[in-house]
Coordinates of C-alpha atoms and ligand atoms in Angstrom, one line a residue:
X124 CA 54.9 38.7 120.3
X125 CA 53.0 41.2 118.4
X126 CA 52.5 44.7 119.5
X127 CA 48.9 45.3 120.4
X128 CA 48.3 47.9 117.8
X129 CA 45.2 50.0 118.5
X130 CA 43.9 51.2 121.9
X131 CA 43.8 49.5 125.1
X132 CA 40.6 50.0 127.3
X133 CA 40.6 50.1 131.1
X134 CA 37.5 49.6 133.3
X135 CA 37.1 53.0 136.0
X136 CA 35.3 50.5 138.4
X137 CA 37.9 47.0 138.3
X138 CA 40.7 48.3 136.5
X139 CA 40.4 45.2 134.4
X140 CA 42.2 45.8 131.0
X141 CA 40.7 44.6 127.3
X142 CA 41.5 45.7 123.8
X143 CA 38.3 45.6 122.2
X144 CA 35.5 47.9 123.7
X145 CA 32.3 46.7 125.6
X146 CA 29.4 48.5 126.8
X147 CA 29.8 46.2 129.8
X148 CA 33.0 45.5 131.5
X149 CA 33.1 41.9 131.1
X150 CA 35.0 41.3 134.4
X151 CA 33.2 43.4 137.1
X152 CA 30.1 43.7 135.1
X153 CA 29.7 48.1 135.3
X154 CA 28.2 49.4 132.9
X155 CA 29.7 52.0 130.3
X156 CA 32.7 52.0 132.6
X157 CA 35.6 51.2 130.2
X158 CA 37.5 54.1 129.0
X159 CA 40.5 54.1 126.8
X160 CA 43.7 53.6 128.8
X161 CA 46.9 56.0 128.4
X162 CA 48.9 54.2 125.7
X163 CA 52.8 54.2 125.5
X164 CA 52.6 56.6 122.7
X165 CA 50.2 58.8 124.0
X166 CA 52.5 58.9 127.6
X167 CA 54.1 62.1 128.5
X168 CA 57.8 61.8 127.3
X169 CA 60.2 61.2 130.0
X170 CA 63.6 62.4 130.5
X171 CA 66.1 60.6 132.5
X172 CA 69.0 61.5 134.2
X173 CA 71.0 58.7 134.4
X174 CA 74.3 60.2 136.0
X175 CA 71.9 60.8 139.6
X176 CA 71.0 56.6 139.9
X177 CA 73.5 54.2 140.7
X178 CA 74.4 51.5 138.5
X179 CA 73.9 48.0 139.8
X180 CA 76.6 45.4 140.2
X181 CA 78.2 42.9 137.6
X182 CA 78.9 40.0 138.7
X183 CA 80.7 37.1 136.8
X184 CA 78.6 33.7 137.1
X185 CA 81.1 32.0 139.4
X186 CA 80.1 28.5 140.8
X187 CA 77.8 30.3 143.7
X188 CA 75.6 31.5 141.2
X189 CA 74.6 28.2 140.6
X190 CA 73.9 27.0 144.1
X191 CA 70.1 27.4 144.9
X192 CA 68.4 29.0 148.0
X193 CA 68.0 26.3 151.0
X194 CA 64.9 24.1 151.0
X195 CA 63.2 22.6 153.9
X196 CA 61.1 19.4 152.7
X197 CA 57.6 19.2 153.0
X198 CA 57.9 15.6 153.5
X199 CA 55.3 15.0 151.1
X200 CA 57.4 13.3 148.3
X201 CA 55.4 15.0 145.3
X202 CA 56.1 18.3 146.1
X203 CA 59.1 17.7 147.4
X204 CA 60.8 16.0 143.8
X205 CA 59.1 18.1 141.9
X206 CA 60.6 21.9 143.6
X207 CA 63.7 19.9 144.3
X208 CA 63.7 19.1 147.8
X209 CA 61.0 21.7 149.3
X210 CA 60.5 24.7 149.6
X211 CA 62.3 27.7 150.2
X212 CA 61.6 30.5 153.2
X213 CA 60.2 33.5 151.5
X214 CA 59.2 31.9 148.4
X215 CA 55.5 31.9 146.9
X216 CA 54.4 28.5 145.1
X217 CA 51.3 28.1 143.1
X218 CA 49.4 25.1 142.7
X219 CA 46.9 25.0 140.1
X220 CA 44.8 22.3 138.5
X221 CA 41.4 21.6 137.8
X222 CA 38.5 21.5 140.2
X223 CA 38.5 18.1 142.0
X224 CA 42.0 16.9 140.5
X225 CA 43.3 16.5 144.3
X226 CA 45.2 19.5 144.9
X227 CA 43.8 19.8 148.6
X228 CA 44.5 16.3 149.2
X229 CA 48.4 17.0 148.0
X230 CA 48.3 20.1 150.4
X231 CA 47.0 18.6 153.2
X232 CA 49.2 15.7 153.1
X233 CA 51.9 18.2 152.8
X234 CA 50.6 20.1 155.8
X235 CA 50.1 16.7 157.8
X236 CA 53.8 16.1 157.4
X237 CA 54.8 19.2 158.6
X238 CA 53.0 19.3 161.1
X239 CA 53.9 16.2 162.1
X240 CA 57.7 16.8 162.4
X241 CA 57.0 19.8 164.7
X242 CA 56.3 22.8 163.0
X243 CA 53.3 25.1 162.6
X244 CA 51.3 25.3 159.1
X245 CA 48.5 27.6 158.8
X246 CA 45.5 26.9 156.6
X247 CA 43.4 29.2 155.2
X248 CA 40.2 27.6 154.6
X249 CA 38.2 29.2 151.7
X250 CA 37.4 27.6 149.5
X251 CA 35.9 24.7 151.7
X252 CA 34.7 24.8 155.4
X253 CA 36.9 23.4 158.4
X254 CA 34.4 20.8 158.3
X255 CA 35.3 20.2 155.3
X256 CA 38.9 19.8 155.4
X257 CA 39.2 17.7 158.8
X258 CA 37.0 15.3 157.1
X259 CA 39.3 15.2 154.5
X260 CA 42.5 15.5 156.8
X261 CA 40.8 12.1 159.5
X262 CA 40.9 10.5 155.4
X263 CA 44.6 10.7 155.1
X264 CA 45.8 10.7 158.4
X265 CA 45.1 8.4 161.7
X266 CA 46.0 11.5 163.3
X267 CA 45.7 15.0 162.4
X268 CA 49.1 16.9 164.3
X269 CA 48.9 19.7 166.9
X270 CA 50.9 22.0 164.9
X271 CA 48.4 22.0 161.9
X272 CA 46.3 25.1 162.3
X273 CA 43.8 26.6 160.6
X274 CA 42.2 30.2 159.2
X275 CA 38.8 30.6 158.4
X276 CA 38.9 34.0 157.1
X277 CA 38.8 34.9 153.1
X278 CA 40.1 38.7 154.0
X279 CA 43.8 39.1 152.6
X280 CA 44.8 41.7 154.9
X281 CA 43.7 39.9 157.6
X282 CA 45.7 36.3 155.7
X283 CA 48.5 38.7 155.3
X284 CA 48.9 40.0 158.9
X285 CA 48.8 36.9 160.4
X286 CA 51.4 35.2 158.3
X287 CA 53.5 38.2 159.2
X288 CA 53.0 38.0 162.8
X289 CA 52.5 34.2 163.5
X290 CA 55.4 33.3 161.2
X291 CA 54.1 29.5 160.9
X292 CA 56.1 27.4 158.7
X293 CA 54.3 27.0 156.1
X294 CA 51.2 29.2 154.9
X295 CA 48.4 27.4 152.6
X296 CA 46.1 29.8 151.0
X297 CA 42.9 27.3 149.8
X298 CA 42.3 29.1 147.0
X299 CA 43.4 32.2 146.3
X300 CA 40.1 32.7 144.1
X301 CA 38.4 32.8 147.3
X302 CA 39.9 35.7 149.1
X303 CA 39.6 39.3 148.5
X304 CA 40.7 42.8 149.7
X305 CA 37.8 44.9 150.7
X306 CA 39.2 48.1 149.3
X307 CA 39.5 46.8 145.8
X308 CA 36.5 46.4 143.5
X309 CA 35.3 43.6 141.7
X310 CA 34.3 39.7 143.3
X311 CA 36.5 37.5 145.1
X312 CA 38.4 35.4 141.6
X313 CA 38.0 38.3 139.3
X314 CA 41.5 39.3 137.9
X315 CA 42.0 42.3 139.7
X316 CA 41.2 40.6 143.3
X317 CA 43.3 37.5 142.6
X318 CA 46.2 39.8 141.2
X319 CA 45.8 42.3 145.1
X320 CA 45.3 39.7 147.1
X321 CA 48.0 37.7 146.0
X322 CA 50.6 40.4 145.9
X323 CA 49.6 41.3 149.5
X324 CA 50.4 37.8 150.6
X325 CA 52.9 37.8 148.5
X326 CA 54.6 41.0 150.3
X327 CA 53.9 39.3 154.0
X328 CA 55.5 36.4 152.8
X329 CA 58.7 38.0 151.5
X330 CA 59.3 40.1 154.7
X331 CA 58.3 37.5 157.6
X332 CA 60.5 34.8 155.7
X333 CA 57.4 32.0 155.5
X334 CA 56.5 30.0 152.9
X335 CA 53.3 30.3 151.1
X336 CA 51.1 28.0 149.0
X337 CA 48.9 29.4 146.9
X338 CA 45.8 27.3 145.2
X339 CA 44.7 28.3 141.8
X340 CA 41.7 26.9 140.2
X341 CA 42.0 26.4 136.5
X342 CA 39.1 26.3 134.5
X343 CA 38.8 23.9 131.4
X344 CA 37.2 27.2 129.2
X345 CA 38.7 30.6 129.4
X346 CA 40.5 30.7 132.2
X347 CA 40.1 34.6 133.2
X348 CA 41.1 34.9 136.8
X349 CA 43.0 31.6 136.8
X350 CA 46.4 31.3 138.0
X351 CA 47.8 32.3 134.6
X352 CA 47.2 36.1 135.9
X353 CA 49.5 35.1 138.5
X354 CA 52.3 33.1 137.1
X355 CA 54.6 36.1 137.0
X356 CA 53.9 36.8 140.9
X357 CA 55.3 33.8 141.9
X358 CA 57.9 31.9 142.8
X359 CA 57.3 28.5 142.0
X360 CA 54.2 27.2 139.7
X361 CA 53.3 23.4 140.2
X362 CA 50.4 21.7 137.9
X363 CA 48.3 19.0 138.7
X364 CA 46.9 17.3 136.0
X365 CA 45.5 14.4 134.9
X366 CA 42.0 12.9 134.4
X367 CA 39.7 13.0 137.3
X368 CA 38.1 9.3 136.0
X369 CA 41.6 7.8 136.3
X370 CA 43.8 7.5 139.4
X371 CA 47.2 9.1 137.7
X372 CA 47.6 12.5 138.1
X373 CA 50.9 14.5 136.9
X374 CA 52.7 16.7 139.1
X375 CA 54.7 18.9 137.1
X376 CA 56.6 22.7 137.6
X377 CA 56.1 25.1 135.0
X378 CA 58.4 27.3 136.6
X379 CA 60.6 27.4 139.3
X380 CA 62.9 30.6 140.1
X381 CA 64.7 28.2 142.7
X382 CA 65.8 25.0 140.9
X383 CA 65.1 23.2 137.9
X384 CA 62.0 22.5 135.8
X385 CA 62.6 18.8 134.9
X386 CA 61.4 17.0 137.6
X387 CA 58.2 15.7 136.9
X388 CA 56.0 13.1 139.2
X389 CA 54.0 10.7 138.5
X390 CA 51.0 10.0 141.3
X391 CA 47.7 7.7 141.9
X392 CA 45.3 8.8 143.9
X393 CA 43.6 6.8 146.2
X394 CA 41.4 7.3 149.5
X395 CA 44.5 7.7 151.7
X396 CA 45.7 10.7 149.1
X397 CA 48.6 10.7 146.6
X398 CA 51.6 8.4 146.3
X399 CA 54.4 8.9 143.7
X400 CA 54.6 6.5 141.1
X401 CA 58.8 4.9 141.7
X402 CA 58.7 3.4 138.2
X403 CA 55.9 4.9 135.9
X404 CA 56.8 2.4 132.8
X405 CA 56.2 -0.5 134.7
X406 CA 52.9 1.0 136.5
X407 CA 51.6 2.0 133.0
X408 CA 52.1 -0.7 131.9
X409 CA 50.7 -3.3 134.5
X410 CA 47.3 -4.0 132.6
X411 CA 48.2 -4.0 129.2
X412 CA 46.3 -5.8 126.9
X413 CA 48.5 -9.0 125.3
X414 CA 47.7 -10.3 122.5
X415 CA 44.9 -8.1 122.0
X416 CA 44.2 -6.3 118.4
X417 CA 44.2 -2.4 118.7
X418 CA 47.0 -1.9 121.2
X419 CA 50.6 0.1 120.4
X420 CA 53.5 0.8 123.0
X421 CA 54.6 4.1 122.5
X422 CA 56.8 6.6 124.6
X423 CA 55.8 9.9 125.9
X424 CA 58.4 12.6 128.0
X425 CA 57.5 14.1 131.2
X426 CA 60.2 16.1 132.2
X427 CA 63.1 14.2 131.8
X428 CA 61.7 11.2 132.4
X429 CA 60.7 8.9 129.7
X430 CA 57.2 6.8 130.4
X431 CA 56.1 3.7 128.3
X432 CA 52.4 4.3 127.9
X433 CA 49.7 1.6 125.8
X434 CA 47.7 3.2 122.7
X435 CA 44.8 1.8 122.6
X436 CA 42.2 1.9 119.4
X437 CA 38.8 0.2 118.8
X438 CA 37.4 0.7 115.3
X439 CA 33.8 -0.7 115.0
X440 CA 31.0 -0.3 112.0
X441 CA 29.7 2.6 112.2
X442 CA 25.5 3.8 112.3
X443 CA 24.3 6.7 110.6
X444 CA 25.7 10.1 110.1
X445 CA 29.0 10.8 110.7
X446 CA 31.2 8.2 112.7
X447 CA 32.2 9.1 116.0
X448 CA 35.7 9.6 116.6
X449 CA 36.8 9.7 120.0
X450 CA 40.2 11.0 121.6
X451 CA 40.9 10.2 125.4
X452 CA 44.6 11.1 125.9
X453 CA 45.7 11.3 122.8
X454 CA 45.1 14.9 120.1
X455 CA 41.8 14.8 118.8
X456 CA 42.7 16.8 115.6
X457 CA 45.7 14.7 115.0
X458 CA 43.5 11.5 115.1
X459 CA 41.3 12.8 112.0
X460 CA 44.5 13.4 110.5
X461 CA 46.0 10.1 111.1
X462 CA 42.7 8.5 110.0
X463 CA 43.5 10.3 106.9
X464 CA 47.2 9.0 106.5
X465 CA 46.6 5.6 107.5
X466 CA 44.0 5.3 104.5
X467 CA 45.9 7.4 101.8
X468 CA 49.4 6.3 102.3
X469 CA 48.9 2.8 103.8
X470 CA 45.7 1.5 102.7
X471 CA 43.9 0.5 105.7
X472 CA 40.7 2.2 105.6
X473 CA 38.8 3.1 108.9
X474 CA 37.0 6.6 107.7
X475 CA 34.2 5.5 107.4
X476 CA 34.0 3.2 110.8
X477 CA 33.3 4.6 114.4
X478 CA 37.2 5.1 115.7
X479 CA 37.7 5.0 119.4
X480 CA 41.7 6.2 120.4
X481 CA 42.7 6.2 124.2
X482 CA 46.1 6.4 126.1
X483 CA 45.5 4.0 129.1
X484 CA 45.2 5.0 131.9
X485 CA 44.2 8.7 131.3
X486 CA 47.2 10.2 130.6
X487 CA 48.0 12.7 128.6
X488 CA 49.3 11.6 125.6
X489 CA 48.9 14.5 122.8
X490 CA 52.5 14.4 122.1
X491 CA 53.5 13.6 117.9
X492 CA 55.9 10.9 119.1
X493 CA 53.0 8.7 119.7
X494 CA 51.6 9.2 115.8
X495 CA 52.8 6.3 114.5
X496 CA 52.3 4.1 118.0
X497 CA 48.6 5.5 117.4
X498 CA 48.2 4.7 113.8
X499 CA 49.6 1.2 114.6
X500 CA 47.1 0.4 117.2
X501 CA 44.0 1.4 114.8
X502 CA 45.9 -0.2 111.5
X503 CA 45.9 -3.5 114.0
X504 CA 42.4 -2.9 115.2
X505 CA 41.7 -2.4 111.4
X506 CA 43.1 -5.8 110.3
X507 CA 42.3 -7.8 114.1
X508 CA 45.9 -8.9 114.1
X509 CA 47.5 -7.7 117.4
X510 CA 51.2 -6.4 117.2
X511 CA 54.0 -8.3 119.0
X512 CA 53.8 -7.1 122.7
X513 CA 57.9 -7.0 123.3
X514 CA 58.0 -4.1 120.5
X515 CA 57.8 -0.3 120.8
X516 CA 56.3 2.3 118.3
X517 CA 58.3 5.7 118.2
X518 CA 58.3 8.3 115.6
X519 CA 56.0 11.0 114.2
X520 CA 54.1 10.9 110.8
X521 CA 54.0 13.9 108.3
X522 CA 51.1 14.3 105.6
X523 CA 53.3 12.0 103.0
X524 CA 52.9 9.4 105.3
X525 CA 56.5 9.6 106.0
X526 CA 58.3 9.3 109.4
X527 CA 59.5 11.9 111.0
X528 CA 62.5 12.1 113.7
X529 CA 61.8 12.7 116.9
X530 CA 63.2 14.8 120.3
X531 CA 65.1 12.2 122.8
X532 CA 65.5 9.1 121.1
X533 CA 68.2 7.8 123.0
X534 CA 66.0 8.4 126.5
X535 CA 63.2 6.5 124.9
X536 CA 65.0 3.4 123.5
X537 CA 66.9 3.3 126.7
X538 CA 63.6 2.9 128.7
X539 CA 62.3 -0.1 125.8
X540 CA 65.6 -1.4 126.9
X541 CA 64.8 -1.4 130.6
X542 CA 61.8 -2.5 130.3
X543 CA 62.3 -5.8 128.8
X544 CA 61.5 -5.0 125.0
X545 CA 63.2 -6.5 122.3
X546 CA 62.3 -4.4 119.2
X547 CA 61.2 -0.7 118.4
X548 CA 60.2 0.8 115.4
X549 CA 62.2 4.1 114.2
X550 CA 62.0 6.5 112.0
X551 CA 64.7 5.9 109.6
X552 CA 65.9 9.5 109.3
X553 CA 66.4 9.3 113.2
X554 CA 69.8 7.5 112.9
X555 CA 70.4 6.2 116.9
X556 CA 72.4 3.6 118.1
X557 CA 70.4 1.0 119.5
X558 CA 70.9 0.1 123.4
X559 CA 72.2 -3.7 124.3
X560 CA 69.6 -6.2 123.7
X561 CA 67.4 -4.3 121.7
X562 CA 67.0 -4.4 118.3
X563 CA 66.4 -1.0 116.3
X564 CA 63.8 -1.7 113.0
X565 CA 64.3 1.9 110.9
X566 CA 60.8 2.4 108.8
X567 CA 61.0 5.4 106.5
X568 CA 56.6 5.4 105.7
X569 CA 54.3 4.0 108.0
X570 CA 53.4 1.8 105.1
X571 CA 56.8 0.0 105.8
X572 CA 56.4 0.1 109.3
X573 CA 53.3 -1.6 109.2
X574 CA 54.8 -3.8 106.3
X575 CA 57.0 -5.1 109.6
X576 CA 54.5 -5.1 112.3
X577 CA 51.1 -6.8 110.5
X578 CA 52.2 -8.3 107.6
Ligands
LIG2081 N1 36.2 9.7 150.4 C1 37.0 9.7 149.4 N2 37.8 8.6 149.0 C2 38.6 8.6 148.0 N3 38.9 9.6 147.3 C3 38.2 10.7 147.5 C4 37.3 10.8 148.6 N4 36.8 12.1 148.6 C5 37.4 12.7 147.6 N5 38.2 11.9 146.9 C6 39.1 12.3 145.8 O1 39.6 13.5 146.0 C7 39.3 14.3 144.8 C8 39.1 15.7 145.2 O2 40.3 16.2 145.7 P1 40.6 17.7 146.2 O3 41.9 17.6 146.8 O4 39.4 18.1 146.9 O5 40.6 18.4 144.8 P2 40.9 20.0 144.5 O6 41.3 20.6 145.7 O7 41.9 20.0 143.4 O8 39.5 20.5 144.0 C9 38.1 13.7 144.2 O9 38.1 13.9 142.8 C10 38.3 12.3 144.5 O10 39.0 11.6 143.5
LIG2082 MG1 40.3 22.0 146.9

């Protein structure tokens, strides 16, 4: 990254820290408050006396270092695939996601089933009222367990002191945005209060051994005081994702000092809260259109896991002005691109027609191993002629119109394999082996791939 080169301001009243100077501090709001901030160059010079500290120890990586810390479930399957079997005394997790994307229904099912096997959870209620949450606890369970307590205070000292001296089992902190330390300046969610409070939890956490939750509210713009300010703090970052109209949501872990970052889960969500998904290809799959124009299997990569997911286009005459385009799932910028490719290198004009490009089921799909999956669906929806529903799409377009190689090919033809498919489309530069029973068709242009699919 690229040294900031010019002065850095801080704010006297919230410490908040920008490089460009405001008359206003744009986080607490004080006027004429931001003052430049002592520099690394403009530091006094330090001398160091090395010979007074004592070195640390080196230790060869023997076959210890590898073993992780000891995790207690959570007995809520999501989280507990995702950290690699639960989570780990001492250790801070954040959840993050979008308003409303269900990550206090995934906590609260979490909490249920702790609860539920005998242990204490604390809950500190914020961001909703207790109201709020046992309406929403009576949704997902019949009963809601003894040992499943709750905090209605938004004071981190006061969150802090009494997961230090109740030691529950589990401490969920509903948001963090919605606490604050009263000797600290600025609004509950500004970056200076999320970054105290959450290192005073934090601190309790670490020295009373209990595990702590942390919600983060991501917004879709900016993003200030989100939980990126805190994803150094932490343990353990889990993000829900996904597309609030749809019922899959995406539980992934960005990071993870304690295991691995690979696992990936797949959810719906439904009144009764959030299931993992045991076989996402076959769920994504379930009400795909057959025989339908417009429609491309490609595959995406969560994680490790490969997931067969429909492209959908619809390309209709458009009105006046400029035709709509429309991206749900799948990279806006990339489809004008495609739109682009499909009529230079392939013929198959749709620039000027209203285009319409969705990954079913609302999942994220902006991902360049679905290009060519994409230009196939609108090429189909182009021409009405639908593309043989036991073949997959793979492979990424350049600006030629040429097809590019992609990451994991081997992962992705295995799952065509699985899944009952009998052809896939590669790039030809790929060069994989093709699984049993399926039959690789290499395409150097997506005029030649289209040459096998429509023609
Ligand atoms: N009565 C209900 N029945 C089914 N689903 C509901 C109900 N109430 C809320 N939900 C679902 O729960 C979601 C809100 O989940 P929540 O855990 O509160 O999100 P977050 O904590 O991330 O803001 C809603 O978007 C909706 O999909
Ligand atoms: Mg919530």
């Amino acid at each position: 990254m690229p040294k900031p080169s010019g002065p850095i301001y801080a704010c006297a009243k919230c410490d908040a820290q920008t490089s460009k100077w405001t008359g206003r501090c744009l986080e607490c709001g004080a006027w004429g408050s931001l003052k430049e901030a002592e520099s690394a160059e403009s530091a006094p010079e330090r001398k160091h006396d090395f010979s007074k500290t004592k070195s640390g120890a080196l230790t060869r990586f023997s076959a210890d270092t590898a073993k992780s810390a000891p995790a207690t479930p959570t007995r809520c399957a999501p989280i507990d695939l995702v950290l690699g079997g639960g989570l780990v005394a001492g250790s801070v997790t954040l959840i993050a996601g979008e308003p409303g994307i269900g990550k206090s229904t995934l906590l609260s099912q979490a909490a249920i089933a702790i609860a539920a096997s005998g242990r204490r959870v604390m809950y500190v209620t914020g961001e909703e009222s207790p109201a709020q949450i046992r309406r929403r606890l009576e949704r997902l369970s019949d009963k809601i367990p003894d040992g499943l307590l709750f905090l209605d205070d938004t004071d981190a000292q006061v969150i802090a002191a009494t997961i230090a001296n109740e030691r529950p089992d589990l401490a969920i902190v509903d948001s963090i945005q919605s606490v604050r330390l009263s000797d600290v300046n600025g609004d509950a969610g500004s970056v200076t209060q999320v970054k105290a409070c959450a290192a005073t939890i934090t601190e309790a956490a670490k020295k009373s051994h209990v595990p702590v939750v942390f919600v983060g509210q991501v917004t879709k713009d900016g993003d200030v005081a989100g939980p990126r300010v805190l994803e150094h703090l932490v343990d353990a970052v889990l993000y829900l994702e996904g597309d609030k109209d749809h019922r899959y949501r995406i539980l992934r872990a960005l990071k993870h000092r304690f295991g691995s970052t690979d696992e990936t889960a797949l959810l719906t969500m439904s009144e009764r809260g959030m299931e993992p998904v045991e076989d996402p290809s076959s769920e994504l799959l379930k009400d795909r259109a057959t025989n339908t124009a417009g429609s491309a299997i490609g595959c995406i990569i969560e994680g490790h896991r490969p997931m067969l997911i429909e492209l959908q286009a619809l390309v209709s005459p458009a009105g006046y002005g400029t035709p709509i385009r429309r991206a749900t799932g799948v990279d806006p910028q990339r489809l004008g691109m495609l739109l682009a490719v499909i009529a230079k290198r392939a013929g198959i004009y749709a620039l000027d027609k209203d285009v319409y490009a969705n990954a079913a089921g609302g999942i994220d799909a902006r991902d360049q191993s679905v290009d060519l999956a994409v230009a196939v669906a609108i090429a189909s929806a182009v021409k009405e002629k639908p593309i043989d529903p036991r073949t997959g799409i793979i492979g990424e377009i350049g600006l030629a119109g040429e097809l590019r190689p992609i990451s994991l090919p081997e992962l992705r033809l295995k799952e065509f394999a699985r899944m009952g498919f009998q052809n896939v489309i590669v790039p030809k530069r790929q060069g994989t082996h093709a699984p049993k029973g399926l039959h690789v068709i290499e395409a150097a242009t997506l005029r030649e791939a289209l040459d096998h699919l429509l023609f």
